[in-house]
Short mmCIF file of C-alpha atoms and ligand atoms in Angstrom, two decimals:
data_model
loop_
_atom_site.label_atom_id
_atom_site.label_comp_id
_atom_site.label_asym_id
_atom_site.label_seq_id
_atom_site.Cartn_x
_atom_site.Cartn_y
_atom_site.Cartn_z
CA UNK A 1 -15.80 165.93 -87.69
CA UNK A 2 -13.54 166.80 -90.62
CA UNK A 3 -9.86 165.97 -90.42
CA UNK A 4 -7.68 169.00 -89.90
CA UNK A 5 -4.37 170.17 -88.56
CA UNK A 6 -3.79 169.35 -84.89
CA UNK A 7 -3.09 172.95 -83.88
CA UNK A 8 -5.89 175.34 -83.04
CA UNK A 9 -6.69 178.11 -85.49
CA UNK A 10 -5.78 181.02 -83.30
CA UNK A 11 -3.50 179.17 -80.91
CA UNK A 12 -5.50 180.25 -77.87
CA UNK A 13 -6.49 177.90 -75.07
CA UNK A 14 -10.22 177.66 -74.55
CA UNK A 15 -11.78 177.31 -71.11
CA UNK A 16 -12.36 173.63 -71.85
CA UNK A 17 -8.65 172.99 -72.42
CA UNK A 18 -7.68 174.26 -69.03
CA UNK A 19 -9.83 171.61 -67.32
CA UNK A 20 -9.26 169.01 -70.00
CA UNK A 21 -9.15 166.05 -67.67
CA UNK A 22 -12.41 166.92 -65.91
CA UNK A 23 -15.42 164.90 -67.09
CA UNK A 24 -17.90 167.53 -65.90
CA UNK A 25 -16.40 170.20 -68.10
CA UNK A 26 -16.41 167.92 -71.14
CA UNK A 27 -20.10 167.09 -70.71
CA UNK A 28 -20.91 170.77 -70.17
CA UNK A 29 -19.19 171.59 -73.49
CA UNK A 30 -21.22 168.93 -75.24
CA UNK A 31 -24.53 169.86 -73.61
CA UNK A 32 -24.14 173.59 -74.29
CA UNK A 33 -23.40 173.07 -77.95
CA UNK A 34 -26.22 170.54 -78.32
CA UNK A 35 -28.68 172.85 -76.55
CA UNK A 36 -27.72 175.70 -78.87
CA UNK A 37 -28.48 173.45 -81.84
CA UNK A 38 -31.80 172.16 -80.44
CA UNK A 39 -33.30 175.21 -78.78
CA UNK A 40 -31.17 178.32 -79.15
CA UNK A 41 -31.66 180.97 -76.49
CA UNK A 42 -33.72 178.77 -74.17
CA UNK A 43 -32.59 177.67 -70.69
CA UNK A 44 -30.68 174.40 -70.90
CA UNK A 45 -32.52 171.45 -69.31
CA UNK A 46 -30.78 168.68 -67.37
CA UNK A 47 -32.90 166.02 -65.70
CA UNK A 48 -33.00 163.32 -63.04
CA UNK A 49 -35.76 161.01 -61.88
CA UNK A 50 -36.28 159.36 -58.51
CA UNK A 51 -38.98 157.01 -57.32
CA UNK A 52 -40.04 157.60 -53.70
CA UNK A 53 -41.14 153.98 -53.39
CA UNK A 54 -39.10 153.50 -50.21
CA UNK A 55 -35.95 154.89 -48.59
CA UNK A 56 -33.90 156.35 -51.44
CA UNK A 57 -30.65 154.40 -51.54
CA UNK A 58 -27.36 156.29 -51.30
CA UNK A 59 -26.34 154.62 -54.58
CA UNK A 60 -29.18 156.48 -56.34
CA UNK A 61 -27.62 159.80 -55.43
CA UNK A 62 -25.58 159.45 -58.63
CA UNK A 63 -28.83 159.92 -60.58
CA UNK A 64 -28.97 163.42 -59.13
CA UNK A 65 -25.29 164.31 -58.65
CA UNK A 66 -24.29 163.61 -62.26
CA UNK A 67 -26.70 166.15 -63.85
CA UNK A 68 -26.23 168.47 -60.87
CA UNK A 69 -22.50 168.78 -61.48
CA UNK A 70 -23.00 169.30 -65.21
CA UNK A 71 -25.83 171.83 -64.68
CA UNK A 72 -23.71 173.64 -62.11
CA UNK A 73 -20.80 173.90 -64.53
CA UNK A 74 -23.17 175.26 -67.19
CA UNK A 75 -24.42 177.89 -64.72
CA UNK A 76 -20.86 178.80 -63.73
CA UNK A 77 -20.24 179.61 -67.37
CA UNK A 78 -23.14 182.03 -67.27
CA UNK A 79 -25.80 180.03 -69.13
CA UNK A 80 -29.35 179.69 -67.86
CA UNK A 81 -29.83 176.07 -66.85
CA UNK A 82 -32.55 174.15 -65.00
CA UNK A 83 -32.05 170.81 -63.32
CA UNK A 84 -35.42 169.06 -63.27
CA UNK A 85 -35.91 166.36 -60.67
CA UNK A 86 -38.91 164.23 -61.51
CA UNK A 87 -40.42 162.55 -58.49
CA UNK A 88 -42.02 159.43 -59.91
CA UNK A 89 -44.71 159.54 -57.25
CA UNK A 90 -47.45 158.51 -59.70
CA UNK A 91 -45.78 155.10 -60.13
CA UNK A 92 -47.55 152.13 -58.59
CA UNK A 93 -46.80 150.93 -55.09
CA UNK A 94 -45.15 147.58 -55.76
CA UNK A 95 -44.43 145.90 -52.46
CA UNK A 96 -44.46 146.44 -48.72
CA UNK A 97 -40.87 146.77 -47.45
CA UNK A 98 -39.73 144.73 -44.46
CA UNK A 99 -40.51 146.42 -41.17
CA UNK A 100 -43.77 148.04 -42.35
CA UNK A 101 -47.20 146.81 -41.27
CA UNK A 102 -48.05 143.95 -43.71
CA UNK A 103 -51.60 145.30 -44.01
CA UNK A 104 -50.15 147.96 -46.37
CA UNK A 105 -50.36 145.20 -49.01
CA UNK A 106 -53.93 146.35 -49.65
CA UNK A 107 -52.42 149.47 -51.27
CA UNK A 108 -50.32 147.58 -53.83
CA UNK A 109 -51.17 148.93 -57.28
CA UNK A 110 -52.13 152.44 -56.12
CA UNK A 111 -50.02 155.50 -57.00
CA UNK A 112 -47.30 156.11 -54.40
CA UNK A 113 -48.89 159.49 -53.70
CA UNK A 114 -52.20 157.77 -52.74
CA UNK A 115 -50.69 155.26 -50.33
CA UNK A 116 -50.76 156.30 -46.66
CA UNK A 117 -47.35 157.04 -45.13
CA UNK A 118 -45.85 154.34 -42.89
CA UNK A 119 -47.34 154.30 -39.37
CA UNK A 120 -46.18 157.19 -37.20
CA UNK A 121 -45.05 159.38 -40.10
CA UNK A 122 -45.95 163.08 -40.06
CA UNK A 123 -46.33 163.05 -43.86
CA UNK A 124 -49.53 162.78 -45.84
CA UNK A 125 -48.48 159.98 -48.18
CA UNK A 126 -45.97 157.25 -48.79
CA UNK A 127 -44.29 159.32 -51.50
CA UNK A 128 -44.02 162.45 -49.34
CA UNK A 129 -42.60 160.42 -46.47
CA UNK A 130 -39.68 159.17 -48.56
CA UNK A 131 -39.18 162.37 -50.58
CA UNK A 132 -38.68 164.54 -47.50
CA UNK A 133 -35.33 163.15 -46.25
CA UNK A 134 -33.96 163.17 -49.80
CA UNK A 135 -34.99 166.80 -50.26
CA UNK A 136 -33.24 167.68 -47.00
CA UNK A 137 -30.08 165.85 -48.07
CA UNK A 138 -30.06 167.56 -51.47
CA UNK A 139 -30.42 170.95 -49.78
CA UNK A 140 -27.45 170.17 -47.54
CA UNK A 141 -25.46 169.06 -50.58
CA UNK A 142 -26.11 172.37 -52.32
CA UNK A 143 -28.05 170.73 -55.17
CA UNK A 144 -30.28 173.32 -56.83
CA UNK A 145 -33.15 171.74 -58.78
CA UNK A 146 -36.78 172.14 -59.74
CA UNK A 147 -38.81 169.27 -58.33
CA UNK A 148 -41.69 167.97 -60.43
CA UNK A 149 -44.36 165.72 -58.96
CA UNK A 150 -45.52 163.37 -61.70
CA UNK A 151 -48.76 162.96 -59.75
CA UNK A 152 -49.42 166.68 -60.19
CA UNK A 153 -48.46 166.56 -63.84
CA UNK A 154 -50.69 163.63 -64.71
CA UNK A 155 -53.68 164.51 -62.54
CA UNK A 156 -53.71 168.13 -63.72
CA UNK A 157 -53.89 167.01 -67.35
CA UNK A 158 -50.53 168.56 -68.22
CA UNK A 159 -49.73 165.63 -70.52
CA UNK A 160 -53.20 165.33 -72.12
CA UNK A 161 -52.05 166.06 -75.68
CA UNK A 162 -49.09 163.72 -75.29
CA UNK A 163 -51.33 160.93 -73.97
CA UNK A 164 -53.80 161.32 -76.82
CA UNK A 165 -50.91 161.34 -79.29
CA UNK A 166 -49.41 158.18 -77.80
CA UNK A 167 -52.78 156.43 -78.02
CA UNK A 168 -53.21 157.52 -81.65
CA UNK A 169 -49.71 156.25 -82.40
CA UNK A 170 -50.07 153.03 -80.40
CA UNK A 171 -49.38 150.82 -83.37
CA UNK A 172 -46.22 152.69 -84.18
CA UNK A 173 -45.10 152.43 -80.54
CA UNK A 174 -45.92 148.74 -80.50
CA UNK A 175 -43.87 148.30 -83.67
CA UNK A 176 -40.86 149.88 -81.94
CA UNK A 177 -41.31 147.60 -78.95
CA UNK A 178 -41.75 144.62 -81.32
CA UNK A 179 -38.19 145.12 -82.58
CA UNK A 180 -37.07 143.71 -79.25
CA UNK A 181 -39.51 140.86 -78.73
CA UNK A 182 -40.26 137.72 -80.66
CA UNK A 183 -44.03 137.43 -80.74
CA UNK A 184 -46.70 139.88 -81.87
CA UNK A 185 -49.53 140.89 -79.60
CA UNK A 186 -53.07 142.17 -80.00
CA UNK A 187 -54.61 145.27 -78.57
CA UNK A 188 -51.60 147.18 -77.25
CA UNK A 189 -52.36 150.38 -75.32
CA UNK A 190 -49.57 152.60 -73.91
CA UNK A 191 -51.91 154.13 -71.29
CA UNK A 192 -52.96 152.47 -68.04
CA UNK A 193 -55.82 153.91 -66.00
CA UNK A 194 -55.92 153.79 -62.22
CA UNK A 195 -59.29 152.25 -61.28
CA UNK A 196 -61.94 154.80 -60.35
CA UNK A 197 -63.25 152.52 -57.60
CA UNK A 198 -60.23 150.88 -55.95
CA UNK A 199 -57.51 153.35 -57.14
CA UNK A 200 -55.29 150.45 -58.20
CA UNK A 201 -53.78 149.85 -61.62
CA UNK A 202 -55.06 146.29 -61.94
CA UNK A 203 -56.89 147.51 -65.02
CA UNK A 204 -57.05 146.33 -68.62
CA UNK A 205 -58.00 148.67 -71.45
CA UNK A 206 -60.59 146.80 -73.51
CA UNK A 207 -61.43 149.35 -76.20
CA UNK A 208 -60.40 152.77 -77.42
CA UNK A 209 -61.89 155.04 -80.07
CA UNK A 210 -59.56 157.64 -81.54
CA UNK A 211 -62.30 160.00 -82.66
CA UNK A 212 -64.36 160.18 -79.47
CA UNK A 213 -61.34 159.30 -77.23
CA UNK A 214 -63.70 156.92 -75.41
CA UNK A 215 -61.69 154.39 -73.48
CA UNK A 216 -63.18 151.32 -71.80
CA UNK A 217 -61.39 149.45 -69.05
CA UNK A 218 -62.10 146.73 -66.56
CA UNK A 219 -60.42 146.22 -63.21
CA UNK A 220 -59.56 143.05 -61.31
CA UNK A 221 -61.74 144.40 -58.50
CA UNK A 222 -64.75 143.89 -60.78
CA UNK A 223 -65.25 147.54 -61.63
CA UNK A 224 -65.35 148.71 -65.21
CA UNK A 225 -66.29 151.92 -67.00
CA UNK A 226 -65.92 153.93 -70.17
CA UNK A 227 -64.27 157.35 -69.91
CA UNK A 228 -63.35 160.08 -72.36
CA UNK A 229 -59.55 160.14 -72.38
CA UNK A 230 -59.63 163.79 -73.45
CA UNK A 231 -61.04 164.52 -69.98
CA UNK A 232 -59.56 161.66 -67.95
CA UNK A 233 -56.72 162.42 -65.54
CA UNK A 234 -56.39 159.21 -63.55
CA UNK A 235 -53.84 157.12 -65.36
CA UNK A 236 -50.40 157.26 -66.86
CA UNK A 237 -48.35 156.27 -69.84
CA UNK A 238 -46.39 153.07 -69.39
CA UNK A 239 -42.77 153.68 -68.40
CA UNK A 240 -41.15 153.04 -71.78
CA UNK A 241 -43.44 155.67 -73.32
CA UNK A 242 -43.64 158.00 -70.33
CA UNK A 243 -39.88 158.62 -70.25
CA UNK A 244 -39.42 159.66 -73.92
CA UNK A 245 -42.66 161.67 -73.72
CA UNK A 246 -41.08 163.73 -70.92
CA UNK A 247 -37.80 164.21 -72.83
CA UNK A 248 -39.82 165.84 -75.59
CA UNK A 249 -42.23 167.71 -73.25
CA UNK A 250 -39.43 169.19 -71.12
CA UNK A 251 -36.79 169.51 -73.83
CA UNK A 252 -34.24 167.54 -71.80
CA UNK A 253 -30.71 167.80 -73.20
CA UNK A 254 -28.85 165.87 -70.49
CA UNK A 255 -30.11 162.95 -68.45
CA UNK A 256 -27.87 160.10 -67.30
CA UNK A 257 -29.20 156.72 -66.25
CA UNK A 258 -28.03 153.52 -64.64
CA UNK A 259 -26.64 150.57 -66.55
CA UNK A 260 -29.87 148.63 -66.00
CA UNK A 261 -31.64 151.00 -68.43
CA UNK A 262 -29.27 150.34 -71.31
CA UNK A 263 -29.73 146.70 -72.35
CA UNK A 264 -31.42 145.94 -75.71
CA UNK A 265 -35.14 146.62 -75.46
CA UNK A 266 -34.71 148.62 -72.25
CA UNK A 267 -36.32 151.98 -71.62
CA UNK A 268 -33.35 154.07 -72.77
CA UNK A 269 -32.90 152.19 -76.05
CA UNK A 270 -36.62 151.98 -76.88
CA UNK A 271 -37.20 155.53 -75.67
CA UNK A 272 -34.56 156.84 -78.03
CA UNK A 273 -36.68 155.61 -80.95
CA UNK A 274 -40.08 156.53 -79.53
CA UNK A 275 -39.08 160.11 -78.69
CA UNK A 276 -38.32 160.85 -82.34
CA UNK A 277 -40.81 158.60 -84.12
CA UNK A 278 -43.79 159.52 -81.94
CA UNK A 279 -43.16 162.70 -79.97
CA UNK A 280 -40.98 164.57 -82.47
CA UNK A 281 -38.27 165.16 -79.87
CA UNK A 282 -34.70 164.06 -79.39
CA UNK A 283 -33.06 161.78 -76.90
CA UNK A 284 -30.92 163.59 -74.30
CA UNK A 285 -27.18 163.17 -74.05
CA UNK A 286 -27.29 160.38 -71.52
CA UNK A 287 -24.20 158.72 -70.14
CA UNK A 288 -24.61 155.44 -68.37
CA UNK A 289 -23.44 155.66 -64.82
CA UNK A 290 -21.84 152.80 -62.94
CA UNK A 291 -22.84 151.35 -59.63
CA UNK A 292 -21.97 153.11 -56.37
CA UNK A 293 -21.42 150.67 -53.54
CA UNK A 294 -21.28 151.05 -49.79
CA UNK A 295 -18.69 149.47 -47.54
CA UNK A 296 -19.15 148.49 -43.95
CA UNK A 297 -22.36 150.18 -42.93
CA UNK A 298 -23.41 148.94 -39.53
CA UNK A 299 -26.84 147.35 -39.33
CA UNK A 300 -29.44 150.03 -38.89
CA UNK A 301 -32.39 149.75 -36.60
CA UNK A 302 -35.22 147.78 -38.18
CA UNK A 303 -37.58 150.77 -38.07
CA UNK A 304 -35.29 152.60 -40.46
CA UNK A 305 -34.66 149.61 -42.70
CA UNK A 306 -31.23 148.46 -43.78
CA UNK A 307 -30.96 150.89 -46.67
CA UNK A 308 -28.13 153.45 -46.49
CA UNK A 309 -29.45 156.81 -47.63
CA UNK A 310 -27.71 160.10 -48.50
CA UNK A 311 -28.87 161.38 -45.11
CA UNK A 312 -26.96 158.54 -43.43
CA UNK A 313 -23.80 159.47 -45.33
CA UNK A 314 -24.20 163.14 -44.39
CA UNK A 315 -24.35 162.16 -40.73
CA UNK A 316 -20.77 160.88 -40.89
CA UNK A 317 -19.17 163.08 -43.56
CA UNK A 318 -19.44 166.72 -44.58
CA UNK A 319 -21.32 167.63 -47.75
CA UNK A 320 -18.20 168.72 -49.69
CA UNK A 321 -16.57 165.32 -49.09
CA UNK A 322 -19.63 163.47 -50.38
CA UNK A 323 -19.79 165.81 -53.40
CA UNK A 324 -16.10 165.17 -54.04
CA UNK A 325 -16.66 161.41 -54.31
CA UNK A 326 -18.99 162.03 -57.26
CA UNK A 327 -17.04 164.89 -58.82
CA UNK A 328 -13.71 163.09 -59.01
CA UNK A 329 -14.99 159.92 -60.70
CA UNK A 330 -16.33 159.75 -64.23
CA UNK A 331 -19.91 158.44 -64.30
CA UNK A 332 -18.65 155.25 -65.94
CA UNK A 333 -16.39 154.47 -62.97
CA UNK A 334 -17.90 152.64 -60.05
CA UNK A 335 -16.74 153.44 -56.53
CA UNK A 336 -17.63 152.72 -52.95
CA UNK A 337 -18.67 155.02 -50.14
CA UNK A 338 -17.00 154.02 -46.90
CA UNK A 339 -18.90 153.73 -43.65
CA UNK A 340 -16.09 151.66 -42.13
CA UNK A 341 -12.50 152.55 -41.12
CA UNK A 342 -11.82 153.57 -44.74
CA UNK A 343 -13.59 156.87 -44.09
CA UNK A 344 -10.55 157.98 -42.09
CA UNK A 345 -8.26 157.34 -45.06
CA UNK A 346 -10.73 159.11 -47.34
CA UNK A 347 -10.61 162.19 -45.11
CA UNK A 348 -6.78 162.05 -45.03
CA UNK A 349 -6.86 162.12 -48.82
CA UNK A 350 -9.36 164.98 -48.84
CA UNK A 351 -7.23 167.04 -46.43
CA UNK A 352 -4.09 166.32 -48.45
CA UNK A 353 -5.87 167.58 -51.57
CA UNK A 354 -6.95 170.71 -49.69
CA UNK A 355 -3.30 171.40 -48.82
CA UNK A 356 -2.23 170.86 -52.45
CA UNK A 357 -4.94 173.24 -53.65
CA UNK A 358 -3.95 175.86 -51.07
CA UNK A 359 -0.30 175.46 -52.06
CA UNK A 360 -1.07 175.81 -55.76
CA UNK A 361 0.24 172.28 -56.44
CA UNK A 362 -2.96 170.49 -57.52
CA UNK A 363 -3.28 169.02 -61.02
CA UNK A 364 -6.06 170.54 -63.19
CA UNK A 365 -8.42 167.58 -62.72
CA UNK A 366 -7.85 167.54 -58.96
CA UNK A 367 -8.39 171.26 -58.77
CA UNK A 368 -11.64 170.98 -60.75
CA UNK A 369 -13.00 168.16 -58.57
CA UNK A 370 -12.08 170.07 -55.39
CA UNK A 371 -13.74 173.23 -56.68
CA UNK A 372 -16.94 171.34 -57.54
CA UNK A 373 -16.94 169.79 -54.06
CA UNK A 374 -16.60 172.96 -52.02
CA UNK A 375 -18.82 175.34 -53.96
CA UNK A 376 -21.59 175.62 -56.50
CA UNK A 377 -22.49 178.43 -58.88
CA UNK A 378 -24.59 179.82 -56.00
CA UNK A 379 -21.62 180.08 -53.63
CA UNK A 380 -19.45 178.13 -51.21
CA UNK A 381 -20.78 175.29 -49.05
CA UNK A 382 -20.32 175.52 -45.27
CA UNK A 383 -16.90 174.38 -44.11
CA UNK A 384 -15.31 173.52 -40.78
CA UNK A 385 -13.27 176.59 -39.76
CA UNK A 386 -10.53 174.52 -38.07
CA UNK A 387 -10.49 171.14 -39.81
CA UNK A 388 -8.62 168.87 -37.41
CA UNK A 389 -7.91 165.46 -39.03
CA UNK A 390 -11.03 163.28 -39.02
CA UNK A 391 -9.13 160.32 -37.56
CA UNK A 392 -7.91 162.52 -34.71
CA UNK A 393 -11.44 163.79 -34.03
CA UNK A 394 -12.77 160.24 -34.19
CA UNK A 395 -10.17 159.07 -31.67
CA UNK A 396 -10.94 161.99 -29.37
CA UNK A 397 -14.67 161.30 -29.61
CA UNK A 398 -13.99 157.63 -28.96
CA UNK A 399 -11.71 158.07 -25.95
CA UNK A 400 -13.80 160.80 -24.31
CA UNK A 401 -17.11 159.04 -25.07
CA UNK A 402 -18.30 162.42 -26.33
CA UNK A 403 -17.68 164.48 -23.18
CA UNK A 404 -17.66 168.09 -24.43
CA UNK A 405 -15.40 169.52 -21.75
CA UNK A 406 -12.81 166.84 -22.32
CA UNK A 407 -13.03 167.23 -26.08
CA UNK A 408 -12.47 170.95 -25.78
CA UNK A 409 -9.44 170.46 -23.51
CA UNK A 410 -7.88 168.02 -25.97
CA UNK A 411 -8.62 170.18 -29.02
CA UNK A 412 -7.00 173.08 -27.20
CA UNK A 413 -3.88 170.94 -26.70
CA UNK A 414 -3.94 169.50 -30.22
CA UNK A 415 -4.46 172.67 -32.20
CA UNK A 416 -5.06 175.62 -29.85
CA UNK A 417 -8.77 175.42 -30.61
CA UNK A 418 -10.76 177.63 -28.25
CA UNK A 419 -14.35 176.53 -28.90
CA UNK A 420 -16.02 173.40 -30.21
CA UNK A 421 -17.76 175.49 -32.87
CA UNK A 422 -14.43 175.97 -34.64
CA UNK A 423 -14.15 172.19 -35.08
CA UNK A 424 -17.73 171.77 -36.28
CA UNK A 425 -19.42 170.33 -38.28
CA UNK A 426 -16.54 167.88 -38.85
CA UNK A 427 -16.35 167.08 -35.14
CA UNK A 428 -20.04 166.14 -35.08
CA UNK A 429 -19.61 163.89 -38.13
CA UNK A 430 -16.67 162.06 -36.54
CA UNK A 431 -18.59 161.74 -33.27
CA UNK A 432 -21.57 160.31 -35.15
CA UNK A 433 -19.33 157.88 -37.02
CA UNK A 434 -17.90 156.57 -33.75
CA UNK A 435 -21.36 156.32 -32.19
CA UNK A 436 -23.12 154.56 -35.07
CA UNK A 437 -20.51 152.73 -37.14
CA UNK A 438 -17.79 151.55 -34.78
CA UNK A 439 -18.84 148.36 -32.98
CA UNK A 440 -18.73 148.35 -29.19
CA UNK A 441 -15.90 145.81 -29.12
CA UNK A 442 -13.72 148.16 -31.21
CA UNK A 443 -14.36 151.19 -29.02
CA UNK A 444 -11.52 152.41 -26.85
CA UNK A 445 -11.91 152.26 -23.10
CA UNK A 446 -9.18 154.02 -21.18
CA UNK A 447 -8.35 152.11 -18.01
CA UNK A 448 -9.67 153.61 -14.80
CA UNK A 449 -6.89 152.16 -12.63
CA UNK A 450 -3.32 151.09 -13.45
CA UNK A 451 -2.79 147.46 -14.41
CA UNK A 452 -0.79 146.60 -11.27
CA UNK A 453 -0.12 143.02 -12.30
CA UNK A 454 1.32 144.06 -15.66
CA UNK A 455 3.33 146.88 -14.10
CA UNK A 456 4.80 144.46 -11.53
CA UNK A 457 5.85 142.05 -14.25
CA UNK A 458 7.87 144.61 -16.23
CA UNK A 459 11.61 144.25 -16.70
CA UNK A 460 14.28 146.92 -16.23
CA UNK A 461 14.33 148.06 -19.87
CA UNK A 462 10.56 148.47 -20.01
CA UNK A 463 10.55 150.50 -16.79
CA UNK A 464 13.28 152.70 -18.21
CA UNK A 465 11.30 153.25 -21.44
CA UNK A 466 8.18 154.27 -19.51
CA UNK A 467 10.24 156.65 -17.35
CA UNK A 468 11.71 158.26 -20.48
CA UNK A 469 8.22 158.68 -21.88
CA UNK A 470 6.88 160.28 -18.70
CA UNK A 471 9.88 162.61 -18.44
CA UNK A 472 9.31 163.82 -22.01
CA UNK A 473 5.53 164.30 -21.89
CA UNK A 474 5.36 167.97 -20.95
CA UNK A 475 8.10 169.02 -23.36
CA UNK A 476 6.47 167.09 -26.23
CA UNK A 477 2.78 167.86 -25.60
CA UNK A 478 1.61 168.16 -29.22
CA UNK A 479 0.78 165.55 -31.86
CA UNK A 480 4.11 166.04 -33.62
CA UNK A 481 6.05 166.23 -30.38
CA UNK A 482 4.52 163.07 -28.97
CA UNK A 483 5.14 161.28 -32.27
CA UNK A 484 8.83 162.13 -31.96
CA UNK A 485 8.80 161.10 -28.31
CA UNK A 486 7.15 157.67 -28.66
CA UNK A 487 9.28 156.67 -31.66
CA UNK A 488 12.36 158.17 -30.03
CA UNK A 489 12.30 156.31 -26.72
CA UNK A 490 13.35 152.90 -28.18
CA UNK A 491 15.96 154.66 -30.34
CA UNK A 492 17.54 156.36 -27.37
CA UNK A 493 17.53 153.09 -25.45
CA UNK A 494 19.46 151.56 -28.38
CA UNK A 495 21.94 154.43 -28.24
CA UNK A 496 20.64 156.11 -31.42
CA UNK A 497 19.81 159.74 -32.01
CA UNK A 498 16.01 160.44 -32.11
CA UNK A 499 16.41 161.56 -35.74
CA UNK A 500 18.37 158.45 -36.78
CA UNK A 501 16.89 155.86 -39.13
CA UNK A 502 15.63 152.92 -37.06
CA UNK A 503 17.41 149.59 -37.43
CA UNK A 504 15.29 146.42 -37.71
CA UNK A 505 16.01 145.79 -34.01
CA UNK A 506 14.79 149.28 -33.09
CA UNK A 507 11.63 148.79 -35.18
CA UNK A 508 10.88 145.63 -33.24
CA UNK A 509 11.52 147.48 -30.00
CA UNK A 510 9.15 150.28 -31.11
CA UNK A 511 6.38 147.77 -31.82
CA UNK A 512 6.87 146.15 -28.42
CA UNK A 513 6.90 149.55 -26.67
CA UNK A 514 3.70 150.66 -28.41
CA UNK A 515 1.95 147.40 -27.54
CA UNK A 516 2.99 147.85 -23.92
CA UNK A 517 1.59 151.39 -23.88
CA UNK A 518 -1.72 150.25 -25.39
CA UNK A 519 -2.02 147.49 -22.80
CA UNK A 520 -1.30 149.89 -19.96
CA UNK A 521 -3.61 152.64 -21.25
CA UNK A 522 -6.52 150.78 -22.85
CA UNK A 523 -5.99 147.14 -21.91
CA UNK A 524 -5.49 145.94 -25.50
CA UNK A 525 -2.63 145.53 -27.98
CA UNK A 526 -3.86 148.22 -30.36
CA UNK A 527 -5.88 151.43 -30.33
CA UNK A 528 -6.04 154.91 -31.83
CA UNK A 529 -2.70 156.41 -32.94
CA UNK A 530 -0.57 156.77 -29.81
CA UNK A 531 0.05 160.54 -29.93
CA UNK A 532 -3.70 161.14 -30.26
CA UNK A 533 -4.42 158.61 -27.54
CA UNK A 534 -1.87 160.17 -25.16
CA UNK A 535 -3.31 163.65 -25.69
CA UNK A 536 -6.84 162.36 -25.27
CA UNK A 537 -5.97 160.53 -22.06
CA UNK A 538 -4.17 163.58 -20.66
CA UNK A 539 -0.68 163.78 -19.14
CA UNK A 540 -1.74 163.23 -15.52
CA UNK A 541 -3.72 160.13 -16.28
CA UNK A 542 -0.94 158.78 -18.52
CA UNK A 543 1.52 159.15 -15.65
CA UNK A 544 -0.85 157.31 -13.34
CA UNK A 545 -1.54 154.44 -15.76
CA UNK A 546 2.12 153.82 -16.66
CA UNK A 547 3.01 153.68 -12.97
CA UNK A 548 5.09 156.82 -12.73
ZN1 ZN B 1 -60.50 148.45 -59.20
#
């Protein structure tokens, strides 16, 4: 870019300036201008690729969310844009995951789409079995894409010209690959057939004739044959050639990939040379995205495997919150998705942002990330009509052990909510989180009967504090009111006004009072926030348990 004055020619702010801090908008700018240079007037192509070789890890969602957010921004600006999602279901089956019948090892080397689904699955193949939950999760997340089965592409002959070209140019491809390895090799072929007899890829190409396209291969199973590649649809290009071939074939302008693809000699680096030198295309704009980790996911049942999937995340958080995690972080920033107690803090942050947005106080980048979380170019995602704080819902679900009538009573007290539907789907997510992620020993069990021994042992000041609490319950029966009440009791005992700043002595007295209440109500020193716990337990039962 030429050096020039810092001010803009006409002094006007462009759309990009107004969301300057938002990474999605910056990539959209870049992709739109690049697409106009490469293929003016054509729909802009963004791409992702997923291998349905097993449960698709939640961390891999970034492979889809990054181009989704960029494609969505491009659509919002009124450009035609397709997000292609390649299902790499023609890749070989590499290993049998733990928990699956070990006899599946006989299928190693076959395309994922030719391997039977795990026992008991309603799906026709291994690939379909693992695609299905991902497709459902993407639908819930509002991700609009065009799925492409690489099995269908290869077996229908869609890539025939590209395969013949790659074979003709095999020496040139090998020369590119040789830039990254020390020794030369003989007889390189970028195409690998799946064996006609055993369906596996344990094959070696032994000869190829460019003119006739006759290709001879042998297989470790003992089979061997000569086919005409111009008519043969049972094999695929090796990965480092397959990927750049598809960039050119599909005209991909944006496709991010994980850091593991970016080392010297890796598919991204090599592909960038092969796409131009062999296929006459261009490499996409392709940011490297950083690792997404998971914190604190409870061990899953062995039938499901120990892999956290997007579907697992959507069981405990609403789609907009999961979208927000990806929208607010640049692809180069790693982050963690919380399955542990942190999810409550995450939801607090999300609700606080919602209030800032509603109040017109959000910064441009915050506003952009929030907007990308709650809606797509196609429209808004479903929301919870009455979004009670997640930690409150979790405590209610915990204390009531999921009893609907009790939950409804408490929600009515907490926020005048008249039906559970108003609190859904957030209520269901919090309930699910309590049920699946909070260990039994951390669950709250409200005492059935008063702790007579503890009550008998109390001193005069403690009895007085409990009496003050019980006297104030009805007048303070709301989360805010009970907060004032429980903090206020030790202040009043110390002769302070309920609004006064607590002294260190009063703070100590508050801690002791709260611990006493927890012991009397749930038999432990800690528990859910006291106002929530008191409302969940109910005034009558509180009175009974504190000996009033
Ligand atoms: Zn074979």
